[in-house]
């Protein structure tokens, strides 16, 4: 009887253990997503996307504000051996190769990719460690009520008229900052250092992220700020008119494509895949234009009228060697600190 009881007890414990594990794997109620500050702000798309995803799946999204794209990457690298996130959202085409080299992400081709704007995935490497969710070109935004004329090229920014009148972002912590550095590399090639030496006197400040830098610009601290061709659509949409305009240069612009990927080592792989699927669906992508102020990656989303009025598309998209960006950023910051 004693042996029978012990065997019965052991079987019960095994069964309970199995039931417990099955329940844990099947009842995931939370997804942890590392992203950047403006995406999850009260005016960003994060809150609405999280609500729609939870309504659809019953799973809540916990956003972790890492500051900006470069900081998302840095935090994920520091946790590589013990990942705390399920998804990284906000790594762009200038950071994708670093995420690939670090082995941070799982390759996953989501459902609905046929609805994406062609070519965006190629900008992120083409191997689906990152899925594109929005895109735009970098541009200088100009305050038409300022006392200076609009520049007609990057070279114009080094003229005396623009001394102390340009706001940029730090390329070490900000993806728009990194994008501007890439833009100068694409236009000037090996001469980018000479350009930055001359540009230095024009830079009022290098903010740590886009939100703080663009906020200074709209408060009138400077007449020019590095941002996106789509940024002025915000001001038109909310009745502020066309005071702030994206200046399109004939020399061309570089494009940013932002992506989201599944963290390698996540225990919530199925839920993470479901989130990526959802992120590129029309239901989620409809939240992008009037909150993120970027073009949605899903080509079926109908853009607001404000985009047609104030989001110019450059005639030329520039290419550059992304692997040279680290060295360029290092040289640029040396110049700026001298």
C-alpha angles and dihedrals in degrees: 000000000000092000091046091050092050092049091048091049091050091051091050092050092050091049092049090048091052092047091049093051092046091051092048093051094044100042103055106157102176137053119194114214124185111211143140134283103255093048093061099033118116089263095043128091095250100088094048094044090049091050093050092047092050092047089053100042108015089238120123123221118224109201118207113201108220095173102244142349096279090051091050088057093046093051092047091050091051089053097041094118093045108025117201097184133072098198135021111211122185106038108135138198091279092056102034095089091054091052088049094050091047092051093230101142142057118231110242128164104205130215113266098036089134087072094058124105104265116255099022094105091052088059088059094050103276096251098098098239081126127034116206116240103167142000145186141157123262115245144161112260113215129206104222091198092063125103095243127080122246114269117244098203143005087262090062090064092073092060119112092248090069100050108139092357103104127085117201135172127241107263091210094062106018130065092209087051090051089046092056090050089051090049092057090047091052094049102038103027112191090358093067091106093058089049092053092047088058094039094054095084090053094056112096093185144338107225120205093239144008097259095057094041096048090044090058089049095052089048088061099253091133136003096230133050134171111242138115136306087241096055097089090060087075093060093047093047092054098046099259093124127220099309092121114054136178111237112219114209121208089222088069140244137251121243130229120211115187122206144185126217141180116256113241108242097029114147090210099064096143093050091045090054090049089053093052089048089051095045093065095041120107089247092063098030092057086071093059107074100054097038108029094034092217131108111272115242091226106087093205094067112107111230122226120251090252089069092055090052102040112018108081120192113224116238092226131042112201127218129209141168104275092194089067093058097088092056091044093052091050091052093045093053091049089055093047093050096049 
